[in-house]
Short mmCIF file of C-alpha atoms in Angstrom, two decimals:
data_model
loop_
_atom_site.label_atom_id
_atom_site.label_comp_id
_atom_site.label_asym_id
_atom_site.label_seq_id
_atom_site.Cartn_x
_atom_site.Cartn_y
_atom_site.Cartn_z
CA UNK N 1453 -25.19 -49.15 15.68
CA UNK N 1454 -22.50 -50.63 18.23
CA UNK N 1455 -19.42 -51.11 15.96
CA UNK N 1456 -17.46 -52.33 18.69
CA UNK N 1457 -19.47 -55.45 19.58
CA UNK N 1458 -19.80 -56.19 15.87
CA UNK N 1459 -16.18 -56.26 15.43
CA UNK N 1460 -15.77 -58.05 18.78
CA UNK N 1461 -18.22 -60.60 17.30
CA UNK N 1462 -16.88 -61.43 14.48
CA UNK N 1463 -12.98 -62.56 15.27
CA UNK N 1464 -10.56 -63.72 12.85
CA UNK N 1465 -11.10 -67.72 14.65
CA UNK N 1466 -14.68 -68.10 14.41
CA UNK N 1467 -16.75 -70.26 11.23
CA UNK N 1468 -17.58 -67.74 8.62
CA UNK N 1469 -21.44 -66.60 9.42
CA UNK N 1470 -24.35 -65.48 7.52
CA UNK N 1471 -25.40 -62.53 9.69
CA UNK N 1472 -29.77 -63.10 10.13
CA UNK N 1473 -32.08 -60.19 8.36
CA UNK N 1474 -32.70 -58.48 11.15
CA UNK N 1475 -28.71 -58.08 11.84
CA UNK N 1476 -28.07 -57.24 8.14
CA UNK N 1477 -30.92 -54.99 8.30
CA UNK N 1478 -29.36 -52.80 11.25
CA UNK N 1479 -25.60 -52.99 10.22
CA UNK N 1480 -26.44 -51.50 6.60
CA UNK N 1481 -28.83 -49.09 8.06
CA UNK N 1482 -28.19 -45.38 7.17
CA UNK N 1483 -28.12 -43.14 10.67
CA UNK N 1484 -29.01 -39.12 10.78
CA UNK N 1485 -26.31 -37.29 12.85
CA UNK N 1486 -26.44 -34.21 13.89
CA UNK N 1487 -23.68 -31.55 14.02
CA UNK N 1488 -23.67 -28.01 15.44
CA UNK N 1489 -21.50 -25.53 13.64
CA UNK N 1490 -21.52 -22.60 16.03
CA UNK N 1491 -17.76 -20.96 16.18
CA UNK N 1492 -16.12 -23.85 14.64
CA UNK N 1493 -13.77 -23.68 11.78
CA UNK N 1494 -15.33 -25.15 8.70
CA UNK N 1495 -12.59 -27.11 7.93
CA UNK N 1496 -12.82 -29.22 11.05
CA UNK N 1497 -16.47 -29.27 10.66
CA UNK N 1498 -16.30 -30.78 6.87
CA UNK N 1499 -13.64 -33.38 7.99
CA UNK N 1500 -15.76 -34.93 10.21
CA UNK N 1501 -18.89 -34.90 8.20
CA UNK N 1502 -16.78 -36.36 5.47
CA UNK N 1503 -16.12 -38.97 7.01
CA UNK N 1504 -19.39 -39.72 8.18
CA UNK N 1505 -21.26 -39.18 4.45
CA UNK N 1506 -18.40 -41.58 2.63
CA UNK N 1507 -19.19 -44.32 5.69
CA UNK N 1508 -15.69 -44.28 6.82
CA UNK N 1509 -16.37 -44.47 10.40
CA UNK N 1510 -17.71 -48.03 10.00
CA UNK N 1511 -15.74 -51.44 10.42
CA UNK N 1512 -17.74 -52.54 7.00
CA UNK N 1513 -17.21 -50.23 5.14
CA UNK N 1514 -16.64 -50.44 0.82
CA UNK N 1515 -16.41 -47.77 -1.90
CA UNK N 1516 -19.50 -49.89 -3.44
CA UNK N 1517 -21.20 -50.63 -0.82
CA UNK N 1518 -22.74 -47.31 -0.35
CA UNK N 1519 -23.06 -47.50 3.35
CA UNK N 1520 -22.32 -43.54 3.87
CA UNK N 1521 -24.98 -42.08 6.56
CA UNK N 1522 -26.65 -38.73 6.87
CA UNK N 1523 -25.27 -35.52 8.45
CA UNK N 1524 -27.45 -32.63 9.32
CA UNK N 1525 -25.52 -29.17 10.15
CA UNK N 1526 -26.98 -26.45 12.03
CA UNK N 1527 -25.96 -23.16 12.84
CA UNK N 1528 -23.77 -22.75 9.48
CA UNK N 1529 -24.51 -18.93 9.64
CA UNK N 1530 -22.17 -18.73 12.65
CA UNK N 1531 -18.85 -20.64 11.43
CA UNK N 1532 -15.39 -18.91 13.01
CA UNK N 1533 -12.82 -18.85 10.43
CA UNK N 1534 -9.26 -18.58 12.03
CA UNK N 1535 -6.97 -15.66 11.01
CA UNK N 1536 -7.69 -12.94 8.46
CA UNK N 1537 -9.45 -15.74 6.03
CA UNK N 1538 -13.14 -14.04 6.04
CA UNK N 1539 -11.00 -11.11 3.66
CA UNK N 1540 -8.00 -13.13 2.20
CA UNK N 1541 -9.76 -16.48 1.34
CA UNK N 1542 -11.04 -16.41 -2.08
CA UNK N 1543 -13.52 -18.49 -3.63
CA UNK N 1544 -13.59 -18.39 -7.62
CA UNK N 1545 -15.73 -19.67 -10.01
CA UNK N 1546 -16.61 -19.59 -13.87
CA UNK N 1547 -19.90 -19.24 -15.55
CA UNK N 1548 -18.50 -20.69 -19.31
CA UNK N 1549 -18.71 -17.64 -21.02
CA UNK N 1550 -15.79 -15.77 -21.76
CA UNK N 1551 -15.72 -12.44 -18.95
CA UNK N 1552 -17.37 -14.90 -16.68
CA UNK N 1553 -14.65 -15.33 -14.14
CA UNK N 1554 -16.05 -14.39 -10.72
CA UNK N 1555 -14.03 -14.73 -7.25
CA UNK N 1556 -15.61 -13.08 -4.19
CA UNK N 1557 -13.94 -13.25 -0.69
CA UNK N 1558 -15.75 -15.59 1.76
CA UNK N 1559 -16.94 -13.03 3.69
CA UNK N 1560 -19.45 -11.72 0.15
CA UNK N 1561 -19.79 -15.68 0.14
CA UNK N 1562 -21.10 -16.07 3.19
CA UNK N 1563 -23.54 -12.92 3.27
CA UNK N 1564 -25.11 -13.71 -0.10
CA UNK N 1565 -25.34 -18.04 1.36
CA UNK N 1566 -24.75 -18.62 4.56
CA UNK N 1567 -24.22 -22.60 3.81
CA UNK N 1568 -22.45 -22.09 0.54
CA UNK N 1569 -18.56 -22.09 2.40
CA UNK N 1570 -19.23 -25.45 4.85
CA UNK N 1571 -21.14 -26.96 1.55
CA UNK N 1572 -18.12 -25.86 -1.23
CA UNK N 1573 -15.65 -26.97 1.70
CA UNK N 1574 -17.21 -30.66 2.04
CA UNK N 1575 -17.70 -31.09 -1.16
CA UNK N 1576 -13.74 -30.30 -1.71
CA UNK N 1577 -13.06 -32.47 0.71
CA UNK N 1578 -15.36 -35.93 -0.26
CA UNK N 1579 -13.60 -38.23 -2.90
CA UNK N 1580 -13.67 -37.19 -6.47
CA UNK N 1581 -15.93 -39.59 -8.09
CA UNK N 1582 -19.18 -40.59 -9.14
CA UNK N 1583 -20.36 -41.10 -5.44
CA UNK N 1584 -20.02 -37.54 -4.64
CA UNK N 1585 -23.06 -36.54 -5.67
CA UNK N 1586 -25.05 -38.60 -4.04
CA UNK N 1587 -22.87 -38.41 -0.53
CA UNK N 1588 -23.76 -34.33 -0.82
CA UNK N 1589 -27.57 -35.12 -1.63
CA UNK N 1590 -27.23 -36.88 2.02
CA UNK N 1591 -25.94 -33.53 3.50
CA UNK N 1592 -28.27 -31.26 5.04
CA UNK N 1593 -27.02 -27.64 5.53
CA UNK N 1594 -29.33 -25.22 7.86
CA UNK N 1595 -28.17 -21.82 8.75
CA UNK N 1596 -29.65 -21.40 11.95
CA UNK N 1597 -31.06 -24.08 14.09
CA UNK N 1598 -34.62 -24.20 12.72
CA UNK N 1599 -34.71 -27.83 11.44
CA UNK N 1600 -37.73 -29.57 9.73
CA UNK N 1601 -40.02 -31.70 11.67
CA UNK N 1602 -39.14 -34.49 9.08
CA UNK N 1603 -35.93 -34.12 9.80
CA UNK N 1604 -35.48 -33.67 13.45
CA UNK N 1605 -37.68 -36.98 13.62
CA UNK N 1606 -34.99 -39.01 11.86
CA UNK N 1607 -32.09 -37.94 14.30
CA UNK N 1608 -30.11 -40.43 15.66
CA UNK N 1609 -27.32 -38.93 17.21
CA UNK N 1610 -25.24 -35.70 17.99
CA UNK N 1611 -21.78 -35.74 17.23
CA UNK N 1612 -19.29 -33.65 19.69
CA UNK N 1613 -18.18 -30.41 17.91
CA UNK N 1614 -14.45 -30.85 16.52
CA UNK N 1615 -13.26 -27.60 18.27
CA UNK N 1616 -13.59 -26.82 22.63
CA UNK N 1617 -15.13 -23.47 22.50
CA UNK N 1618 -13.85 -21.16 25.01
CA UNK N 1619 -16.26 -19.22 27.47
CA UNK N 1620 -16.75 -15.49 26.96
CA UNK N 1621 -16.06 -12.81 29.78
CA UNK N 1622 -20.15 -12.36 30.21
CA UNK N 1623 -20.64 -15.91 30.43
CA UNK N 1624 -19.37 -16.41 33.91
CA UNK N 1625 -21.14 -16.37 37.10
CA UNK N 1626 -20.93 -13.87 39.26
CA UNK N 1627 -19.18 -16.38 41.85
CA UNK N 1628 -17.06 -17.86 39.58
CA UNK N 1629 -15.65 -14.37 38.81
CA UNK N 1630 -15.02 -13.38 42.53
CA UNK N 1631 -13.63 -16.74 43.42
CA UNK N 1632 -11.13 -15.55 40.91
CA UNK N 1633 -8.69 -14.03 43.18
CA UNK N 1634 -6.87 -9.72 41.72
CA UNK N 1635 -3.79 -10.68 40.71
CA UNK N 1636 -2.41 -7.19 41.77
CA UNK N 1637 -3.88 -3.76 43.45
CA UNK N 1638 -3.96 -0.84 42.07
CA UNK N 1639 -1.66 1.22 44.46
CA UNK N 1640 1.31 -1.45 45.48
CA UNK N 1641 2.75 -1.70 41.80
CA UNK N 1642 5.92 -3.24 42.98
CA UNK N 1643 7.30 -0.94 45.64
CA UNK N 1644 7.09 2.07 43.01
CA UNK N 1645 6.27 5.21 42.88
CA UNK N 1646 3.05 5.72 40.62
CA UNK N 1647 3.78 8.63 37.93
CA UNK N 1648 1.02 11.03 36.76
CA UNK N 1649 -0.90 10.16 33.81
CA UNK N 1650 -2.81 12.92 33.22
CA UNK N 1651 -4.74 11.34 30.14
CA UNK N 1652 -6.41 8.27 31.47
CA UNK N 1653 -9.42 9.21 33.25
CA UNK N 1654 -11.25 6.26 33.07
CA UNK N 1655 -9.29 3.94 34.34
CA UNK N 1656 -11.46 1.30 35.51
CA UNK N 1657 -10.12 -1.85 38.08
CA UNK N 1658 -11.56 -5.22 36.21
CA UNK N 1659 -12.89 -8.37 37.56
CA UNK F 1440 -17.46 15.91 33.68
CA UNK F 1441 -16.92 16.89 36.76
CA UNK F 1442 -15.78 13.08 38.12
CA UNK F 1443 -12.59 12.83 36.10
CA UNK F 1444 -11.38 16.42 36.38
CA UNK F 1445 -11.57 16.04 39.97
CA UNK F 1446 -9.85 12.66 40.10
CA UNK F 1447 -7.09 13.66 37.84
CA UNK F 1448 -7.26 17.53 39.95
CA UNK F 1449 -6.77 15.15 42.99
CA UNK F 1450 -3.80 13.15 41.47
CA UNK F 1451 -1.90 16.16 40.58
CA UNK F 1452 -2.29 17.64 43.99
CA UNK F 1453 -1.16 14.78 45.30
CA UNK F 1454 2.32 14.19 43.05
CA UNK F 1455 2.96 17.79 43.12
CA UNK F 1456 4.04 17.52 47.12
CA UNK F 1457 5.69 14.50 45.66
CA UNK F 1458 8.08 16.38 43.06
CA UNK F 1459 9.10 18.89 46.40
CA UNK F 1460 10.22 15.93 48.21
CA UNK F 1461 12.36 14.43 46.28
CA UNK F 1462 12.77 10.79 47.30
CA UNK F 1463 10.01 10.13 49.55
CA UNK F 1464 7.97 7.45 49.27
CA UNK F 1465 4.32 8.41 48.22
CA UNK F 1466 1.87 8.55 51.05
CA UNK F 1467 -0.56 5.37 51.09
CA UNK F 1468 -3.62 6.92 49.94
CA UNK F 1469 -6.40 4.55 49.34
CA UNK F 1470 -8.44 4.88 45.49
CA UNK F 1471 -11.65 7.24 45.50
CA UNK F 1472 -14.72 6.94 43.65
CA UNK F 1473 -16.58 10.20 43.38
CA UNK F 1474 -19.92 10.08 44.69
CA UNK F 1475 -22.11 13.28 43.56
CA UNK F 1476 -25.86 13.72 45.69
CA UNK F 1477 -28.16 16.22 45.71
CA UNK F 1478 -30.29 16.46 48.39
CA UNK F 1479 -32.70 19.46 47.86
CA UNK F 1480 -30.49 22.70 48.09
CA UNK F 1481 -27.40 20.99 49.15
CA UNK F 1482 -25.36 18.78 46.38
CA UNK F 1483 -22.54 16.90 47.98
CA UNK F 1484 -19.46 15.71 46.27
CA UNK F 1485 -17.27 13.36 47.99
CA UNK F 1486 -14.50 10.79 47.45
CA UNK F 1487 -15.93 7.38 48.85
CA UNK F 1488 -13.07 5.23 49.83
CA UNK F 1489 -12.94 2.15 47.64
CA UNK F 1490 -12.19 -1.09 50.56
CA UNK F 1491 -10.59 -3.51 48.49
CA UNK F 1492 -11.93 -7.28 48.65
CA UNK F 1493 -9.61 -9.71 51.09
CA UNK F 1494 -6.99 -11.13 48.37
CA UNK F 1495 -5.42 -13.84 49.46
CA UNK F 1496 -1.75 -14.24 49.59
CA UNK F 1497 -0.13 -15.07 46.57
CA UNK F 1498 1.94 -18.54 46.66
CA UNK F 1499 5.42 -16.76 45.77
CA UNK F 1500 5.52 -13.09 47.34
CA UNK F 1501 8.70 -13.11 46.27
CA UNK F 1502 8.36 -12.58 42.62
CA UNK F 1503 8.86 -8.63 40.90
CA UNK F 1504 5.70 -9.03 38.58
CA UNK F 1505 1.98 -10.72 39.52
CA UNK F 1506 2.50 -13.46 37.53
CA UNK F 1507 5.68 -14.49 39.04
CA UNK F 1508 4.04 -14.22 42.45
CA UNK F 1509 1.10 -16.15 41.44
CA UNK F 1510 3.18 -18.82 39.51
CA UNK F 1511 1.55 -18.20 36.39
CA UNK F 1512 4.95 -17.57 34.47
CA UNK F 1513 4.22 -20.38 31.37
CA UNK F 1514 0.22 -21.23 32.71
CA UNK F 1515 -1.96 -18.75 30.99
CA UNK F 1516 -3.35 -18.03 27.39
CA UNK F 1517 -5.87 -16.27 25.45
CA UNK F 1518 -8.58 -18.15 26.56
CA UNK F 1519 -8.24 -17.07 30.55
CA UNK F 1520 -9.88 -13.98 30.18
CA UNK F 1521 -10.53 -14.11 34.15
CA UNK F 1522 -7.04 -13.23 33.77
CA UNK F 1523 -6.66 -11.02 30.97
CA UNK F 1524 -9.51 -8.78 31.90
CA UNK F 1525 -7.75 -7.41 35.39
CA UNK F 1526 -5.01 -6.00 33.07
CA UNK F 1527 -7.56 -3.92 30.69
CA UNK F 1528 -9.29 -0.88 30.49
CA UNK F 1529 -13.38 -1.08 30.06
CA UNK F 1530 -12.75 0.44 26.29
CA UNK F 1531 -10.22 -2.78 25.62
CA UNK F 1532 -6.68 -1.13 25.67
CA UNK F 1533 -3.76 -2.29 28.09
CA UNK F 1534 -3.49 -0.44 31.84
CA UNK F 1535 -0.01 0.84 31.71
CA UNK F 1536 3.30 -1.42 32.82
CA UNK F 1537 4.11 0.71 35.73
CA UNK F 1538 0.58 0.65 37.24
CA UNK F 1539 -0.17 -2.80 36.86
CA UNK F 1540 3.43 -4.12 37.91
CA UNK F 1541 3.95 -6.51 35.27
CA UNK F 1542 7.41 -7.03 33.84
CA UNK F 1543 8.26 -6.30 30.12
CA UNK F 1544 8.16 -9.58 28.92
CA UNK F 1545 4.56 -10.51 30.72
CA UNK F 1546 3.26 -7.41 29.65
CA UNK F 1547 3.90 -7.82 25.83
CA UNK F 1548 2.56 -11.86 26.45
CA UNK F 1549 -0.38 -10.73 28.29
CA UNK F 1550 -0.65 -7.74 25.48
CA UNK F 1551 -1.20 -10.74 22.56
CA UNK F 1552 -3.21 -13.02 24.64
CA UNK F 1553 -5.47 -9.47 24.92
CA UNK F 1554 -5.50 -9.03 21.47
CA UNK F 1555 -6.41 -12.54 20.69
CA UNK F 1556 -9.31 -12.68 23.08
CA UNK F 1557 -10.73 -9.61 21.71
CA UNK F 1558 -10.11 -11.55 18.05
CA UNK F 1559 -12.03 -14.10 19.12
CA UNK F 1560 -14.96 -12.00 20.68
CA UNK F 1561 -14.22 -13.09 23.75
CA UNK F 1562 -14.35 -9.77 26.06
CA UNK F 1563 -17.77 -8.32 24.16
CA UNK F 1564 -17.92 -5.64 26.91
CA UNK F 1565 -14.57 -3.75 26.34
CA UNK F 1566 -15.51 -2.25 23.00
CA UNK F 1567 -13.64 1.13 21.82
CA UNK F 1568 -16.26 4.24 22.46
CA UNK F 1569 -17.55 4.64 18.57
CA UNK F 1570 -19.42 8.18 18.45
CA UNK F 1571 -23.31 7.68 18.47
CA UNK F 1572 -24.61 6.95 15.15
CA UNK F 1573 -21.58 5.13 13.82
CA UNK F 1574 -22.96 2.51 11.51
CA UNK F 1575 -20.43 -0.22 10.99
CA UNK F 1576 -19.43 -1.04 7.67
CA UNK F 1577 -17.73 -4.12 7.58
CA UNK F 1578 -20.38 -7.52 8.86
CA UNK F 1579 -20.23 -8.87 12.29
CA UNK F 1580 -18.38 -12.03 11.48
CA UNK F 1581 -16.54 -14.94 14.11
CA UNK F 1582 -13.37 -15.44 14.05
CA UNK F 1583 -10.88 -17.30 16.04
CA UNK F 1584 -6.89 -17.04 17.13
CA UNK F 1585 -4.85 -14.31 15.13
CA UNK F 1586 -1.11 -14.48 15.52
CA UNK F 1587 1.34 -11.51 16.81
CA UNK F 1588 2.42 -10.79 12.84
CA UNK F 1589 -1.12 -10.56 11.53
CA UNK F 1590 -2.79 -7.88 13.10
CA UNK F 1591 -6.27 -7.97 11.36
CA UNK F 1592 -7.44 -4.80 9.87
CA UNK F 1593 -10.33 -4.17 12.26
CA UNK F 1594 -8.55 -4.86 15.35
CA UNK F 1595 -5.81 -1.73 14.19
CA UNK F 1596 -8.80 0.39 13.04
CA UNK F 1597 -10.17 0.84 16.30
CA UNK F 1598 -8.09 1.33 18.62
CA UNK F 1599 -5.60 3.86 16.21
CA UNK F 1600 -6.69 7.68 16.14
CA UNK F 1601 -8.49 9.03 13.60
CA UNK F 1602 -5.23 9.94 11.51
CA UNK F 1603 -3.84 6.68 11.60
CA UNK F 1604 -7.44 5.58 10.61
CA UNK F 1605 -7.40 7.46 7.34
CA UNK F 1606 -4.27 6.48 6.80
CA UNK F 1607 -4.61 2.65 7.38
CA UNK F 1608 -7.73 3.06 4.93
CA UNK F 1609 -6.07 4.59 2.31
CA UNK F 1610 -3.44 1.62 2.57
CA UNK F 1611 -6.24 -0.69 2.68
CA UNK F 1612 -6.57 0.30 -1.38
CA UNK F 1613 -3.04 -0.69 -2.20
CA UNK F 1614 -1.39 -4.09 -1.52
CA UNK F 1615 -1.52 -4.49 2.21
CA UNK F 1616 0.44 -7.20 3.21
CA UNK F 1617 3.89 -6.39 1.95
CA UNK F 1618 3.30 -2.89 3.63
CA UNK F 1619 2.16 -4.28 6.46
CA UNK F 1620 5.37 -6.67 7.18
CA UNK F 1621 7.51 -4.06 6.06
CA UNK F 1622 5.92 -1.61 8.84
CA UNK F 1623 6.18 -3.85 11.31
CA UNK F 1624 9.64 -5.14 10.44
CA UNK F 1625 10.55 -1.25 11.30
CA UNK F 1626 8.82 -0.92 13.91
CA UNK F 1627 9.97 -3.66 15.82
CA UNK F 1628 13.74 -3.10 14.88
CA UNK F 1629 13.19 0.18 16.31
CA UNK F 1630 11.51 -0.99 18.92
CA UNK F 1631 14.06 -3.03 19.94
CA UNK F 1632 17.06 -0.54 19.68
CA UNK F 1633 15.54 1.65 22.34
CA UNK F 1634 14.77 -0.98 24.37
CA UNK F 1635 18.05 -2.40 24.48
CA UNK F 1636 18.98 -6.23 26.37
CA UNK F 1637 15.89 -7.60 27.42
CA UNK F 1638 15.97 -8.19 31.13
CA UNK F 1639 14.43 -11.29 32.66
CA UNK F 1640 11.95 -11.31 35.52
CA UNK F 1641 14.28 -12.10 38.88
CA UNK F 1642 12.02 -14.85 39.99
CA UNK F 1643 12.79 -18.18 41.18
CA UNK F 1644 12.25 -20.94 39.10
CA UNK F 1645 9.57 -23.38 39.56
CA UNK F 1646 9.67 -26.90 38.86
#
């Protein structure tokens, strides 16, 4: 749906006008995005796909109207939280009965669900009313990225992933590693003289 | 192994003429790889000269360290690992100051950045030796960016000695953090005292 022309469309001089079925039929439309969650920090990742369930990214959007769209995640199994949170964060819960308090770090979390952390985290992060519900029945959490025919069928779009993931040592290419110029050799170190180290044996020179 | 004992026999022949002179400048020996082949009866062990690629010259041969001469001073960060991964060892651990040429200051910058690549898995192939067998007990999880303070638990598992491992488990029972800051409160005062003024890299400043 092109939001921009809508908006464009419709300025503040113009008559008031009765937008035609078809055109009321593809503004209110619900759309099926697509979000990979591969080494991104759940937080960023729920943000965005709050946004998208509660319909906020659209130029009509209500509370009532319930214009919020779909959001499929894939790849939840490998999420990258930052810091020391997969052994300090703690999620808690309560099962009613007294002795029932339970709080596991998110790294037991995660092994026993692998969507329960980006699922508790969006759900945290949606507004707390009635609508909730029914915003998280339109979220679709995978682990890996085996998807439903269904679903793959109703995919409209793919949004970019929140964080720039940066490129490991073995992903290079060969050339782009030895157009990489040493930054120093191994025997010049500065006009000094090299001492003996008797204990490194394996000292290896690194592209 | 008979490689390293002969390198390291090498070396010490070589600085032990060194120690006689006095304040001669080391002869300009080129580095050796030890080359082992058997043909039939006859086994022949030599030192192959290494040639070292062309490099080309760096934009400011004036500077004391490599990344004043290659202008790098403020330019890098963990995510280079093109960079990074010249100043490492193949098991993960920092080449010494006085081989590499770096100045203090670089060297404890380029010593974080290291740390926070490995963090974020991104040198997979400079892994600590673990002896054969060794099943690992905590799950292979991603995680991103840890700051200087924080040093995550795994991170100072591997690459302490098996005392300090015992020891660092044993903590890992009791409250860690407090002991944690406190240690490295201490050992950065006493750090410091031995170091004494820090002393800037003589390099001309760039605009």
């Amino acid at each position: 749906m092109r939001w921009g022309l809508l908006v464009a469309a419709c300025s503040f001089r113009c008559v008031k006008r009765q937008l035609s079925f078809p055109q009321q039929w593809a503004t209110f439309a619900r759309a099926w995005y697509l979000l990979d969650a591969r080494m991104q920090p759940p937080g960023k990742i729920a943000a965005v796909t709050a946004v998208r369930l509660e319909g906020r990214h659209k130029p009509i959007y209500h509370a009532l109207s319930d214009c919020g769209d779909h959001v499929v995640i894939i790849n939840t199994r490998h999420i990258a939280f930052s810091g020391n949170k997969w052994e300090q964060k703690v999620y808690s819960s309560h099962s009613g009965y007294p002795g029932g308090f339970k709080q596991v770090t998110a790294t037991q979390l995660h092994m026993k669900d692998p969507t329960a952390i980006v699922k508790l985290t969006i759900y945290r992060m949606l507004p707390k009313n009635l609508q909730r519900r029914t915003m998280m029945q339109r979220l679709h959490l995978f682990p890996d990225d085996v998807i439903p025919e269904d679903i793959q069928k109703n995919l409209v779009e793919e949004l970019p992933q929140p964080r720039a993931v940066p490129k490991r040592l073995d992903e290079y290419t060969p050339e782009e590693i030895a157009a990489f110029p040493m930054v120093w050799t191994p025997l010049f170190a500065g006009n000094r003289r090299l001492t003996h180290y008797g204990q490194i044996h394996n000292i290896k020179v690194d592209h | 192994m008979a490689a390293p004992s002969l390198l390291r026999g090498g070396l010490r022949r070589l600085f032990a003429g060194l120690v006689g002179n006095g304040r001669a400048s080391p002869p300009a020996r080129a580095l050796r790889e030890v080359v082992e082949v058997t043909e039939g009866n006859t086994t022949t062990i030599e030192g192959r000269i290494i040639e070292d690629a062309e490099v080309p010259a760096p934009p400011n041969p004036s500077g004391q360290c490599p990344i004043c001469r290659w202008n790098l001073k403020h330019k890098y960060d963990y995510v280079d690992v093109l960079l990074l991964s010249q100043f490492i060892r193949s098991d993960g651990g920092m080449l010494p100051r006085k081989i590499t040429g770096l100045c203090l200051e670089e060297h404890k910058k380029i010593a974080v950045c290291v740390q926070m690549a490995h963090r974020a898995g991104l040198l997979p192939n400079h892994r600590p030796l673990l002896p054969e067998g060794h099943i690992p007990k905590k799950p292979k999880l991603n995680s991103e960016l840890i700051l200087k303070r924080g040093i995550p638990l795994e991170t100072a598992l591997q690459f302490l000695s098996l005392r300090n491992r015992v020891l660092a488990r044993r903590r890992q029972e009791a409250p860690l953090h407090a002991v944690q800051a406190v240690s490295d409160k201490r050992g950065q005062a006493r750090a410091a005292e031995a170091r004494g003024p820090p002393q800037p890299c003589q390099a001309p400043r760039d605009a």
